[in-house]
Structure formats: C-alpha cells, structure tokens
Coordinates of C-alpha atoms in Angstrom, one line a residue:
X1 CA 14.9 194.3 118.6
X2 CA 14.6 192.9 115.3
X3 CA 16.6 190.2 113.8
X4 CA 17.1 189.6 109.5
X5 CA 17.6 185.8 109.1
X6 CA 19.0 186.4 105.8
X7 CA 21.8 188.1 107.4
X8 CA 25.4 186.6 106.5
X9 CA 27.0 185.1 109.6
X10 CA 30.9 184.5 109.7
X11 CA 31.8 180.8 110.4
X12 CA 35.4 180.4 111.4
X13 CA 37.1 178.0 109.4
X14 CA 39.4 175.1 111.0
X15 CA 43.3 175.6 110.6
X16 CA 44.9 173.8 107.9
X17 CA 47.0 170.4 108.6
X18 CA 44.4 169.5 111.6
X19 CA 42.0 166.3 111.3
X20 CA 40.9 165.0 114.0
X21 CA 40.4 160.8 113.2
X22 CA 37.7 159.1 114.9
X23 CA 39.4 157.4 118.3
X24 CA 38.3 154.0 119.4
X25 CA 38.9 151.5 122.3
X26 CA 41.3 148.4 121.7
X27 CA 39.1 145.4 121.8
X28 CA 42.0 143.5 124.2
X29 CA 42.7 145.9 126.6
X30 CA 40.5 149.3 125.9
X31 CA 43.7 151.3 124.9
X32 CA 42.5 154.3 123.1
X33 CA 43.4 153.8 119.3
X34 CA 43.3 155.6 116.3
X35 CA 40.7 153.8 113.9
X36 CA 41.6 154.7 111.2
X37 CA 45.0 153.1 111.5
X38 CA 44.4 150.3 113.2
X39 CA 44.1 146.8 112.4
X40 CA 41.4 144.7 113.7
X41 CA 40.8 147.1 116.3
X42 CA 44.0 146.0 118.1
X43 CA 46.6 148.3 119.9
X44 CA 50.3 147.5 118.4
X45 CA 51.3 146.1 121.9
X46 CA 48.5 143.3 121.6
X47 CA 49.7 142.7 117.9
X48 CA 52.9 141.9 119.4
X49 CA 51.4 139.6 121.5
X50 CA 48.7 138.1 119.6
X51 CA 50.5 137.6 116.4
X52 CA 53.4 135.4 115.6
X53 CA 54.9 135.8 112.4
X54 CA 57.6 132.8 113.3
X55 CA 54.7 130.4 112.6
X56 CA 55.6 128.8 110.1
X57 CA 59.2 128.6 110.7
X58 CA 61.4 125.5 111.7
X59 CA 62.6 125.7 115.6
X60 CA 64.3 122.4 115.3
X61 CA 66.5 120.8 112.4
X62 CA 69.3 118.4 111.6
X63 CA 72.7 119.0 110.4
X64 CA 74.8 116.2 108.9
X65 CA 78.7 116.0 108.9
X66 CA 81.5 113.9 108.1
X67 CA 83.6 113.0 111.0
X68 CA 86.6 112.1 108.7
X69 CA 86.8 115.1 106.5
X70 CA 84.8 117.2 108.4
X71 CA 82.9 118.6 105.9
X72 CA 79.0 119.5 106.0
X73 CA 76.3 118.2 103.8
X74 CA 74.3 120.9 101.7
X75 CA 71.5 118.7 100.3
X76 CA 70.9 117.3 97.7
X77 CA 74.6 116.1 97.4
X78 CA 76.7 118.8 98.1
X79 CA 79.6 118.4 100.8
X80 CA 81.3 121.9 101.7
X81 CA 84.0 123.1 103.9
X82 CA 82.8 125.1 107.2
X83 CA 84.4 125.9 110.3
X84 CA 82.2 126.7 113.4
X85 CA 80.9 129.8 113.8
X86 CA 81.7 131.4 109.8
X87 CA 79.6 132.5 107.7
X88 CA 79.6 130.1 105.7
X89 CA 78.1 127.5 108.8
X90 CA 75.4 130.2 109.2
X91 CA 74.2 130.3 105.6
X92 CA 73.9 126.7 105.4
X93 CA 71.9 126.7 109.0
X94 CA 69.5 129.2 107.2
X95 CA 69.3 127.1 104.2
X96 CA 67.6 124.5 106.4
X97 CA 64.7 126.4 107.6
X98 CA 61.8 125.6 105.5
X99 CA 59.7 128.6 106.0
X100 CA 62.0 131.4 106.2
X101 CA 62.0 132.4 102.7
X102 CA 58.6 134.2 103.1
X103 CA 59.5 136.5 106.0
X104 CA 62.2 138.8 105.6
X105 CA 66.0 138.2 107.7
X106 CA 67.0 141.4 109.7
X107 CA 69.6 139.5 111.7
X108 CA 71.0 136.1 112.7
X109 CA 74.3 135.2 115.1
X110 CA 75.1 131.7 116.8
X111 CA 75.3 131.2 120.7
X112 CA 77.4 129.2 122.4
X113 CA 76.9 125.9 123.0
X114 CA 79.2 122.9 124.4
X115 CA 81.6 121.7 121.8
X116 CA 80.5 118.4 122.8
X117 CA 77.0 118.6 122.9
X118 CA 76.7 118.7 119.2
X119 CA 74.0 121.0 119.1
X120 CA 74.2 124.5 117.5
X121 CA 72.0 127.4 118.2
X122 CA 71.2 130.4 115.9
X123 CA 69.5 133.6 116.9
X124 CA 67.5 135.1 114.0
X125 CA 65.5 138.5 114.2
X126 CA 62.9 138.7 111.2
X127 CA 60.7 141.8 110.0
X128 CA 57.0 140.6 108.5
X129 CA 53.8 143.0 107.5
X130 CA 51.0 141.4 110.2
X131 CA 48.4 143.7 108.8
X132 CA 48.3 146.4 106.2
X133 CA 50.0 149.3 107.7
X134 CA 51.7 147.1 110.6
X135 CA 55.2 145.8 110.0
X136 CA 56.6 143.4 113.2
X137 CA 59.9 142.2 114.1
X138 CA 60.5 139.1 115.9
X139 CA 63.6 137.0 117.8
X140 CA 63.2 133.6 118.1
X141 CA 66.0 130.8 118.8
X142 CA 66.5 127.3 116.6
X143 CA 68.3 124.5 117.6
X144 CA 70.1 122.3 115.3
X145 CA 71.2 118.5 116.3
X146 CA 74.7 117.8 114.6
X147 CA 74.9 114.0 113.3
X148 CA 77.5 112.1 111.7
X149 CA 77.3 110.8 108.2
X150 CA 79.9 109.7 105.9
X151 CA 80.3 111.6 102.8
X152 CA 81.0 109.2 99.4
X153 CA 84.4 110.3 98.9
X154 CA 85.4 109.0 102.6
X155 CA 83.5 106.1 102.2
X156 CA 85.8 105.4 98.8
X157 CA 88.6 105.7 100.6
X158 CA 88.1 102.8 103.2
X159 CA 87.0 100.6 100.5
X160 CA 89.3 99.0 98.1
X161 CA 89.2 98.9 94.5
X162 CA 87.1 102.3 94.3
X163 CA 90.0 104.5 92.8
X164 CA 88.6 106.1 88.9
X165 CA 92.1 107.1 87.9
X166 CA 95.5 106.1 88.8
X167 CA 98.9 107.4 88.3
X168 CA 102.1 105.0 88.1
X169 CA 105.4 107.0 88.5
X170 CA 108.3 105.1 88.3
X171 CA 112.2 105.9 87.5
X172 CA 114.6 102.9 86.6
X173 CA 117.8 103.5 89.1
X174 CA 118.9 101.7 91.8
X175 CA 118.8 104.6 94.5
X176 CA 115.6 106.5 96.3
X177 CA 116.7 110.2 96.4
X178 CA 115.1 111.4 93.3
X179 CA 111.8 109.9 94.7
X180 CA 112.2 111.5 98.1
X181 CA 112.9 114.8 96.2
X182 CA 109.6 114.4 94.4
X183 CA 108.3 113.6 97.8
X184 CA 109.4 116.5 99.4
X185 CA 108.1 119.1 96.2
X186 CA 104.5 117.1 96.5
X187 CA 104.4 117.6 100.6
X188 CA 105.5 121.5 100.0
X189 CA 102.5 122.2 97.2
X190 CA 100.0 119.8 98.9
X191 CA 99.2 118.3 95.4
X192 CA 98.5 115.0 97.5
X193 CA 95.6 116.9 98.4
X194 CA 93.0 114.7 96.2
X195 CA 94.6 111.0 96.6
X196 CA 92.5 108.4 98.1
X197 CA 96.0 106.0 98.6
X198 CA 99.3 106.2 98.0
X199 CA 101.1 102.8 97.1
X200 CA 104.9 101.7 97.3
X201 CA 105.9 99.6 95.1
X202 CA 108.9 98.3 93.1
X203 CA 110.6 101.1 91.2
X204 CA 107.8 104.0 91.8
X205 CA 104.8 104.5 93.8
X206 CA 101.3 104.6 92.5
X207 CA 98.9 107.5 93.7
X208 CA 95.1 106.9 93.3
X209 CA 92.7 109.1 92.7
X210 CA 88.6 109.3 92.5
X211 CA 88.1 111.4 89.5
X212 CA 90.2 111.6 86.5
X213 CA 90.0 115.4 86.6
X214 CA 92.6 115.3 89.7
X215 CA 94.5 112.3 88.3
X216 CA 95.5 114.9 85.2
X217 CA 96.2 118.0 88.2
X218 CA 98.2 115.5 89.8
X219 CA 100.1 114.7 86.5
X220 CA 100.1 118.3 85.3
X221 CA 102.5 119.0 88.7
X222 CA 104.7 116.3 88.1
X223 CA 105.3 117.6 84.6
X224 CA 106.4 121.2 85.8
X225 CA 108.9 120.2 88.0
X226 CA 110.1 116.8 86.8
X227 CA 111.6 115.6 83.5
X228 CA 108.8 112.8 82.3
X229 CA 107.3 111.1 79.8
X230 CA 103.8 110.0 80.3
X231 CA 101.0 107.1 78.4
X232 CA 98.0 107.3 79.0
X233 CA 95.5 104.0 78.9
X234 CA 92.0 103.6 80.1
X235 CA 89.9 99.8 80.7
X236 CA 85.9 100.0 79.9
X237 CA 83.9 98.7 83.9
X238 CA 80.3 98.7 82.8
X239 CA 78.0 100.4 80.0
X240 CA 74.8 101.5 79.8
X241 CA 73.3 100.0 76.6
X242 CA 70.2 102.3 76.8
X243 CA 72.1 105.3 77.3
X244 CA 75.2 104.8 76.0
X245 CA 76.9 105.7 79.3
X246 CA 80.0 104.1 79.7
X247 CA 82.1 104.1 82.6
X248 CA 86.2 103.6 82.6
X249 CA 88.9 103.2 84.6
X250 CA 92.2 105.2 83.7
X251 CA 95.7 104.9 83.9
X252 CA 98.7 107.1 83.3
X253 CA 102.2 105.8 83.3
X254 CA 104.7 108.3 84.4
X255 CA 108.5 107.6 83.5
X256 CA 110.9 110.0 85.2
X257 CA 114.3 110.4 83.9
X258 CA 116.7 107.8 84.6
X259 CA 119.7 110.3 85.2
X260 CA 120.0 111.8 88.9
X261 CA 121.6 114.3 90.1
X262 CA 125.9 114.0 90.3
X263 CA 125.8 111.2 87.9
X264 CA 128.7 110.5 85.3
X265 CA 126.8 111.0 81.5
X266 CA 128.2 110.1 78.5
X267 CA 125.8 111.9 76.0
X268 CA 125.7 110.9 72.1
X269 CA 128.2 113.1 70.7
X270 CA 125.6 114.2 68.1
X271 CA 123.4 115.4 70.9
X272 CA 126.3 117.2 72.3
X273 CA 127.3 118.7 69.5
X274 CA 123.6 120.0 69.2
X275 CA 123.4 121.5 72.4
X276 CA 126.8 123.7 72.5
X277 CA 129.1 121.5 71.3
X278 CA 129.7 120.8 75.0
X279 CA 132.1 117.4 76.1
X280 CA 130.2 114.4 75.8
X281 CA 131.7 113.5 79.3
X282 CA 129.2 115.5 81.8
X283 CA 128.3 115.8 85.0
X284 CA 124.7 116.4 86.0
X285 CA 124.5 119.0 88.5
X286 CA 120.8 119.4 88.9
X287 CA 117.8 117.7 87.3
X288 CA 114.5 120.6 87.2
X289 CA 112.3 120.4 84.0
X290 CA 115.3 119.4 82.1
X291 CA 118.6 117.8 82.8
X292 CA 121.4 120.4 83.3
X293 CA 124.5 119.1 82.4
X294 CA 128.2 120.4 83.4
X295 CA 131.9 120.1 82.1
X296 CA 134.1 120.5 85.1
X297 CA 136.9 121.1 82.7
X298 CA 135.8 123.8 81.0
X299 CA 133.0 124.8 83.0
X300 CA 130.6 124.9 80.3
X301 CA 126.7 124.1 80.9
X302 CA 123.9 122.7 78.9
X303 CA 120.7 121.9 79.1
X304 CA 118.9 119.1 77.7
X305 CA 114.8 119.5 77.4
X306 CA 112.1 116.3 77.8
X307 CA 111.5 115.9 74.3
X308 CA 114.9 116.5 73.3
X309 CA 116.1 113.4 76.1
X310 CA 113.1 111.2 75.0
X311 CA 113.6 111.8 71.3
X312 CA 117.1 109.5 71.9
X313 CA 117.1 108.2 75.3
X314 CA 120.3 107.2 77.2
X315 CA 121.2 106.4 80.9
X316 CA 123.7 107.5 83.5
X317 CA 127.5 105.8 82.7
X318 CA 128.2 106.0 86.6
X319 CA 126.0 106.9 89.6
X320 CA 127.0 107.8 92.9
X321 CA 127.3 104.4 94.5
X322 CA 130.3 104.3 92.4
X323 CA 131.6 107.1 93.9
X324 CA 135.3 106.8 95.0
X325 CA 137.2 108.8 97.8
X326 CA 140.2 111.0 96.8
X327 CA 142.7 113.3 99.0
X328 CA 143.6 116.7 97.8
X329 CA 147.6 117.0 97.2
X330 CA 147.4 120.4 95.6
X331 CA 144.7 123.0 94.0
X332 CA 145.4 126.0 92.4
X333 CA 142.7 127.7 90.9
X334 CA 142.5 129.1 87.3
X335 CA 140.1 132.0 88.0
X336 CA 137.6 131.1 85.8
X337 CA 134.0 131.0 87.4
X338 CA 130.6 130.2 86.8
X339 CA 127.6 131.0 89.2
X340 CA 129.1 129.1 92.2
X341 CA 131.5 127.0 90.3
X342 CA 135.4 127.8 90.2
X343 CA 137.6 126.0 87.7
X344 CA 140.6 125.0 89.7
X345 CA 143.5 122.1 88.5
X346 CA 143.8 119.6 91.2
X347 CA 146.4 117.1 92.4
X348 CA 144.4 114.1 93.9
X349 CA 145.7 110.4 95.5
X350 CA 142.6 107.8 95.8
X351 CA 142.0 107.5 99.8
X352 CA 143.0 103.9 99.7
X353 CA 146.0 104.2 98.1
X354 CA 147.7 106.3 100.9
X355 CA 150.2 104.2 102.6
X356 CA 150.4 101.6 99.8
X357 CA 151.3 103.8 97.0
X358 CA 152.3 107.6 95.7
X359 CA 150.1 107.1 92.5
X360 CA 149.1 110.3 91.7
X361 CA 146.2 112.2 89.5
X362 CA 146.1 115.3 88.2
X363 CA 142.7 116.8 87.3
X364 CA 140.3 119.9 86.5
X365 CA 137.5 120.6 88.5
X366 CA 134.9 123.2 89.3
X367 CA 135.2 122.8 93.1
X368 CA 138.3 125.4 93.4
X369 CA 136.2 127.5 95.6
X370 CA 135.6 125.0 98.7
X371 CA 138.6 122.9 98.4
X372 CA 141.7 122.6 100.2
X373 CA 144.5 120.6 100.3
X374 CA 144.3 118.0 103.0
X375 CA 140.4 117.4 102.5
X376 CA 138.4 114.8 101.1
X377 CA 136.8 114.6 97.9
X378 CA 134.2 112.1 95.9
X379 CA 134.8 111.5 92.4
X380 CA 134.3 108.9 89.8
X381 CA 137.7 106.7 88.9
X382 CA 137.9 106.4 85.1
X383 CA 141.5 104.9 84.8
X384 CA 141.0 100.9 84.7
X385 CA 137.4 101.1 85.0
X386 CA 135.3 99.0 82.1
X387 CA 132.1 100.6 81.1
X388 CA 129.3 98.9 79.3
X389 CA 127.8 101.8 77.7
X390 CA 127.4 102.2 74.0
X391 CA 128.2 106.3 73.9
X392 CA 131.5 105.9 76.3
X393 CA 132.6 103.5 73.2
X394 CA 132.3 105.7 70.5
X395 CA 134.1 108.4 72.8
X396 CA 137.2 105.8 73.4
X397 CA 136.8 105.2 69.4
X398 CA 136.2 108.8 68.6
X399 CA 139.9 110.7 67.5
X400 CA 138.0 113.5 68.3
X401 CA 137.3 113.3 72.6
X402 CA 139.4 110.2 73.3
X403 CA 142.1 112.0 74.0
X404 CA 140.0 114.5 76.7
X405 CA 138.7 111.7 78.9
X406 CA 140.2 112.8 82.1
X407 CA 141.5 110.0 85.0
X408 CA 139.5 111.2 87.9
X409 CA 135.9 113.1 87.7
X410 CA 135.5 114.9 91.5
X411 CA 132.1 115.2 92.3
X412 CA 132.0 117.0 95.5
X413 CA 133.1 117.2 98.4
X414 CA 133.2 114.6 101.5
X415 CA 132.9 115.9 104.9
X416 CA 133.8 113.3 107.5
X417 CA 130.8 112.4 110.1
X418 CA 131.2 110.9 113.1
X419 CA 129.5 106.7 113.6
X420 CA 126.8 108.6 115.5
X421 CA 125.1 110.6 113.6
X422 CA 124.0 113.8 116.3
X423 CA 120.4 114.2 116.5
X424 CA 119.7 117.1 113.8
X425 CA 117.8 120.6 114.7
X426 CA 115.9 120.1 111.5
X427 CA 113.2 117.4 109.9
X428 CA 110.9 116.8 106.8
X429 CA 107.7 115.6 106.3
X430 CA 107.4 112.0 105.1
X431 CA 104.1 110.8 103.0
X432 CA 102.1 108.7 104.8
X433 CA 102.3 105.3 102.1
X434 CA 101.0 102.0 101.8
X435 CA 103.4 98.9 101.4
X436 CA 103.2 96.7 99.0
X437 CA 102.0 93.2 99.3
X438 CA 105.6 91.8 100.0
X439 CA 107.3 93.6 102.8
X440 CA 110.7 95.0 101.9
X441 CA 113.6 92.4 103.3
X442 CA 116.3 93.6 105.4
X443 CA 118.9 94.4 103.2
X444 CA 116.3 96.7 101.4
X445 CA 115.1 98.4 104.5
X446 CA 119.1 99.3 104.7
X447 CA 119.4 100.5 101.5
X448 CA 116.2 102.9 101.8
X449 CA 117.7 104.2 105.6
X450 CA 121.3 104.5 103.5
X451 CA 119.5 106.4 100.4
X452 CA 117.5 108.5 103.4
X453 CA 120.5 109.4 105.2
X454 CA 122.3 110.4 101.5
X455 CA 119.6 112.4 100.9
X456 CA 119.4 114.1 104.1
X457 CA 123.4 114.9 103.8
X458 CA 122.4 116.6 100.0
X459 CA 119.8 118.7 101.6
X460 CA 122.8 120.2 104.2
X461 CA 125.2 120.3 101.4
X462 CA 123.6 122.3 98.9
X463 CA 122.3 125.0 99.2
X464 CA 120.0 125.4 96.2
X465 CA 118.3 122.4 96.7
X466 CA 117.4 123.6 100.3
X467 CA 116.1 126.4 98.8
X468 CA 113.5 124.6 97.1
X469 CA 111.8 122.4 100.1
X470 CA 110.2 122.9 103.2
X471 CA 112.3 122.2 106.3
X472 CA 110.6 121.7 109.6
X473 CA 112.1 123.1 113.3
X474 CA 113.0 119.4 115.2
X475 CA 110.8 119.4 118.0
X476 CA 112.4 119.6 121.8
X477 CA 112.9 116.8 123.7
X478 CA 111.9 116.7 127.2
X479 CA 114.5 117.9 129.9
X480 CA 116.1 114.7 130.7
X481 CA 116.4 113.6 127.4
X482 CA 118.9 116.7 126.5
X483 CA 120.1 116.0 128.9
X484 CA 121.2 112.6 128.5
X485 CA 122.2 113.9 124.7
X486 CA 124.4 116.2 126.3
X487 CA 126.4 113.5 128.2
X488 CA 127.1 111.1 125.3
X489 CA 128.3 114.0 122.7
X490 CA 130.7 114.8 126.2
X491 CA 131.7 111.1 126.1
X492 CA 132.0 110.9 122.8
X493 CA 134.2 113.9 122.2
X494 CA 136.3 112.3 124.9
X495 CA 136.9 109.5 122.6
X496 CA 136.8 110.7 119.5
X497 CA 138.4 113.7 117.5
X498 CA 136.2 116.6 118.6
X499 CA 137.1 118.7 115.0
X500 CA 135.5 116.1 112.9
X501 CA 132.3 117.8 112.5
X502 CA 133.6 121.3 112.4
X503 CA 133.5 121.3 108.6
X504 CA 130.0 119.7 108.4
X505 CA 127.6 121.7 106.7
X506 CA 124.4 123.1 109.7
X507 CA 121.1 124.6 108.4
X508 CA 120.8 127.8 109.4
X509 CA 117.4 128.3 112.3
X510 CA 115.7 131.0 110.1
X511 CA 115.6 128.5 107.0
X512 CA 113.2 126.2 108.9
X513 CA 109.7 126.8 109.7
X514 CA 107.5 126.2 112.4
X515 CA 105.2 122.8 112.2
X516 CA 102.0 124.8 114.0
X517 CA 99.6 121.5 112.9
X518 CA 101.2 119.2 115.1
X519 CA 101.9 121.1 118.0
X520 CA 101.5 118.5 121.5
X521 CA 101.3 120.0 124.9
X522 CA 102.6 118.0 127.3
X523 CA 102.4 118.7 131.3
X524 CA 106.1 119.3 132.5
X525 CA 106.3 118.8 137.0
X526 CA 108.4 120.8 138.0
X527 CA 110.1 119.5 140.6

C-alpha cells in the first residue's frame, strides 16, 4: 500500500462562539480560575476577603447640636433644622465622612440606638472597582458621638445688649386691649418666630431682634393688620477704617392708632365730608388696616385709610371707660339693615336713674336686632357731659350738625355676669414677656386683670373678632377638682339668681382647637 503525502487531508474546524481560556489555580486557595479574567490570580471570594474598599473611610465622627434650639451644625457655620431619623439628619451624617466621596453610595439607613446614649449609628453599603473588571460592594457601620454646642444665635439671646435691630410699638390710650389683640394676631402667625426678647414697657412693648432683615418682617406684619405709622433711625457701634465696614444698630418706632375699637370719634368735618359725607359723630366698630367708622343713626359706614388718618391726626372723644349703663324702655325697629346691624329707635333710662327719676332718652341705634326691652345696654351719655376736644367744638358751633348730636350713643349690649366669674371651656396663648425695670404697682396690675377680663368678654361677644384668633380647648381638671367646681356653681345658684348667665354669650366647642404642644400625662389611681 502506498501512501501520496501530498494528498489533501480534511481538518475539522472548531464550532463558532467556543474559546476555551487558559484555566489557572487561585494563588489563596487553589480555586480553579479563569486567567484571563482574573485579577492578581485571585478568586472573587478571596477579593472579598482580601480587599477592603472602606479603607479610607471614617468609622467614627462627631456631631454637634444645640441643646436650646436643637438645631445641628453643618460646618463651617451653618446651623440647620433636623429631626432624628430624616433625611435631612442622614445627609449631614454623610457629609462628615471624609473619604466617602471617592467610592460610590448604594445605600445608607440609621439603627436604633438609645435616645439617651447620644450616639447615632448609620449603615452604609458602597460599590468600588477593586481591580479592572472587579466591581465590590461593601456594608460597614459608623458611629457618630452627639455633643452639645451652643449655636451664636442662642448664645445672643442669654446675653444682654446683643439685639441688631429693635422694634418699639407703642399706642397712646389708657387701656390694653388693642395690644392683647396684636398679641393674639402675632401668637396665631408665629411672627415672634425670630425675637431674641420681648420687653413690656410703658405704653407698648419693644421686640428685639438679631438681624435687621427680621426686624423689617416683623414690621412688615404689623403693617398688614394694624393701622401704623412707622420712623426708622439707626446709631453707628464700630467701623472698620481699613475697610470701610461699618456696623449699626437700628431702630423703628411703630405708632399704632390711638382710636380703639367702640370709641366715641368726632372726625373733622372736612374729613367727613371727604369720606361720604358721613356724621362727624361716629362710632368705631372695628379697627383692621384702617379705621371703620359707623353712624348708628343712619347706619352709614366709612373707612378711613393710614395715610389719610396720619395726614390730620385726631383722637378718640370718649373711650369705653366712659361707658354708661342704660335700660331699654322700648325699641321698635325701622327695618333698615346693614351686614349685622339693624337700625332700630330706642327709649332708654340711665341704670342709675331708676328709682330716683323717670328722665327719659329717646335714641337711634343699630342694635335693633339683639335688643329687648328690659335688657341692659352700654352707651356713651352726651347730655351734660363737657368735652375737651377741638372737632366736638366746631360740631356744637357748626349750624350744620349741632342740631344732630344725639343724647345717648348705645354701644352694645351688657349682659349681667355673676361676682364669680365660672371657670371658661376656652383659653389663649399669652407671650411669654419681660418686665420692665419697675414692677407694675398694684393698682396697675388691676387695671391690666380688668382690661384682660374686657377683652376676654369682647372675644365671647363678637363674633367676628373670634373669627380672627386662635382659641385653645381649656384643659380638664383632675376629678376632684370638677368636682369641687360642681359644688360651688350648686351653692352659688342657691344663692344667687340662677338666669343671670342665660343670656351670656358661650363659644361654641368646634371653634377651639386642640393645644397638641403642651399635652401633660399625668397618672390618674383609680381607686
């Protein structure tokens, strides 16, 4: 048999797709690997445990806090707001990690710690590229210590004499309520918010503030609910000759309106001619941005804007400590109406006359709708009463409106309270203020429980002023305290007429809200 070496001979060819890489031994543990793909002749299990790509990554770190404010420090000089556990807690832990920015975050979540450990632990996973081709992912813990350090604006406030800007509010009269309803809008907004103290003094209160940016917030509110007029003045503290830095202190003076609400007004009858050719003899039913003005004999209103008022400024002719108790004879009402007013003629007798006297009054007045006769009204007596007041002597002088000055102005209407005052289902928030350096003498301390109690009695009365603050639920007493309450109103309706108070105004429960921040828990035994 012969055999041609030249002879073709069929070679059969390898599929396609298939390579077969060279296989080698892990250098660790003698794990078959491919070698081609591996790095540094290490299995991807002995990566994992060879390699740590949390190296350079903080496990420990401090976090600083202010116990007052509770706010955290962001360095440099940043202070932000963060409850535990948010997000915004966790971003600043991350933040602190020096390292952490050259590996890439997958995850991170907080476990719980003590609340009074003051530690916080964070759980991060991160993904890094060990060797080219090999991408790990680690979990590690840190643990951050929490410590306490004041922040500047906290440590201003229990320092004196740090305040940057101050705002002096102050209203010429010799009552409290218009404050206490400025008190009551400022609690309901929170535009408090930013004042470092809050100082009582004669005639106002000043509020001090570290920036001037929230002194001008601050005076921006008061403008948009109150009728002011405001100065501005500032004092030079130190200056930086090099840089011609200069630092200041500023002060804004705001005057409020001497005219309150239910006060007697004789306006200049060339103002009152410009305004609707309304009486020059008002009432002031309500005092908003302007001062709204009423004529209980016609029923006619007006308005009378800031800069109008402080172009020609002029004050109250009676205010309602002047106020003067009348009995209704008759009323019949006219049918005219406004809003909630009803124009009504009225046949009054002054309380103290009764008995003495059967001097009569007859009057308008836009209380027709909740008066009967029998009840009890407030009003201002005009018959026999001087005035010093410049604009009441050009009406007496006028032949114009000296014949239209009525004998009797009612106000409103007087419900009779019993000595005790009952304990009310209702309260408001107070401002927490700082006296000044004189401590207010008994007789004023009566006057401001007296304004207090006036004001309280407004709130009950009308309802659109209630509508305008925030009324709190009265917290409930503890079981024997109701019931001692419940024996002395039994006693006392005993003794006294029990349908005195059936008349007085009550607050309806779903007008009040819920005071959820100062919620107490107190342990009741039950017996």
């Amino acid at each position: 048999m012969s055999m041609d070496l030249d002879a073709p001979v069929a070679i059969q060819s390898a599929p396609l797709g298939q390579h077969n890489g060279a296989t080698i031994l892990c250098c660790n543990c003698g794990a078959p690997i491919d070698g081609t793909a591996s790095a540094g002749a290490l299995c991807y299990d002995c990566v994992k445990l060879t390699v740590d790509i949390s190296e350079g990554v903080q496990r420990e770190a401090t976090l600083h806090i202010c116990r007052d404010c509770e706010r955290w420090l962001q360095p440099p000089a940043h202070w932000l707001v963060a409850v535990p556990e948010s997000r915004e807690l966790l971003a600043l832990c991350l933040r602190k990690l020096r390292g952490l920015s050259k590996v890439r975050i997958i995850d991170a979540s907080f476990i719980w710690t003590e609340p009074h450990s003051r530690r916080i632990k964070v759980k991060i996973t991160i993904q890094q590229e060990a060797f080219e081709g090999t991408i790990l992912q680690q979990t590690f813990e840190v643990e951050y210590v929490v410590a306490y350090h004041q922040c500047p604006d906290c440590a201003k406030s229990f320092t004196a004499n740090t305040w940057r800007a101050c705002v002096q509010v102050r209203q010429k009269v010799p009552h409290k309520r218009t404050f206490l309803y400025l008190e009551q809008l400022i609690l309901k907004h929170s535009a408090h918010k930013d004042t470092i103290n809050i100082k009582e003094v004669k005639d106002g209160l000043d509020f001090f503030f570290a920036a001037r940016n929230q002194a001008e917030k601050f005076l921006d509110f008061l403008t948009s609910v109150a009728p002011v007029r405001t100065k501005k003045s500032q004092e030079l503290i130190s200056m930086d000759i090099h840089t011609s830095t200069k630092s200041y202190k500023f002060s804004y003076s705001v005057e409020l309106v001497p005219i309150c609400k239910d006060d007697l007004v004789a306006i200049p009858i060339k103002l009152a001619k410009s305004i609707g050719n309304i009486s020059p003899l008002a009432l002031c039913y309500r005092v908003g941005t302007s001062v709204n003005l009423l004529d209980p004999n016609t029923l006619q209103t007006a308005d009378i804007s800031t800069p109008i008022y402080w172009r020609a400024p002029f004050t109250s002719l009676a205010d309602v400590q002047e106020l003067v108790e009348f009995v209704i004879m008759d009323v019949e009402p006219t049918g005219a109406t406004k809003g909630r007013f009803l124009l009504a003629e009225a046949t009054v007798a002054r309380a103290s006359d009764l008995g003495s006297n059967d001097k009569t009054y007859f009057t308008r007045t836009h209380l027709g709708g909740i008066l009967h006769p029998g009840d009890s009204v407030m009003g201002y007596h005009l018959t026999g009463t001087n005035f010093n007041n410049p604009q009441f002597e050009a009406l007496e002088e006028s032949n114009t409106y000296s014949s239209t000055i009525p004998d009797v102005m009612l106000v409103k209407k007087f419900y009779p309270r019993k000595k005790k005052t009952k304990a009310r289902n209702w309260h408001i928030k107070r401002m927490n203020k700082e006296e000044g350096e004189m401590l207010p003498r008994k007789q004023d301390q009566e006057r401001m429980e007296r304004d207090f109690e006036m004001f309280l009695r407004d709130v009950e009365e009308d309802t659109e002023l209630r509508s305008t603050l925030a009324l709190y639920k009265a917290q409930q007493n503890s079981k024997a305290d109701r019931m001692e309450e419940v024996e002395e109103e039994g006693a006392a309706t005993e003794t006294e007429d029990g349908s005195e108070d059936e008349e007085v105004p009550k607050i309806n429960m779903n007008e009040l809200l819920d005071e959820f921040d100062e919620l107490n828990v107190a342990d009741e035994h039950l017996a």
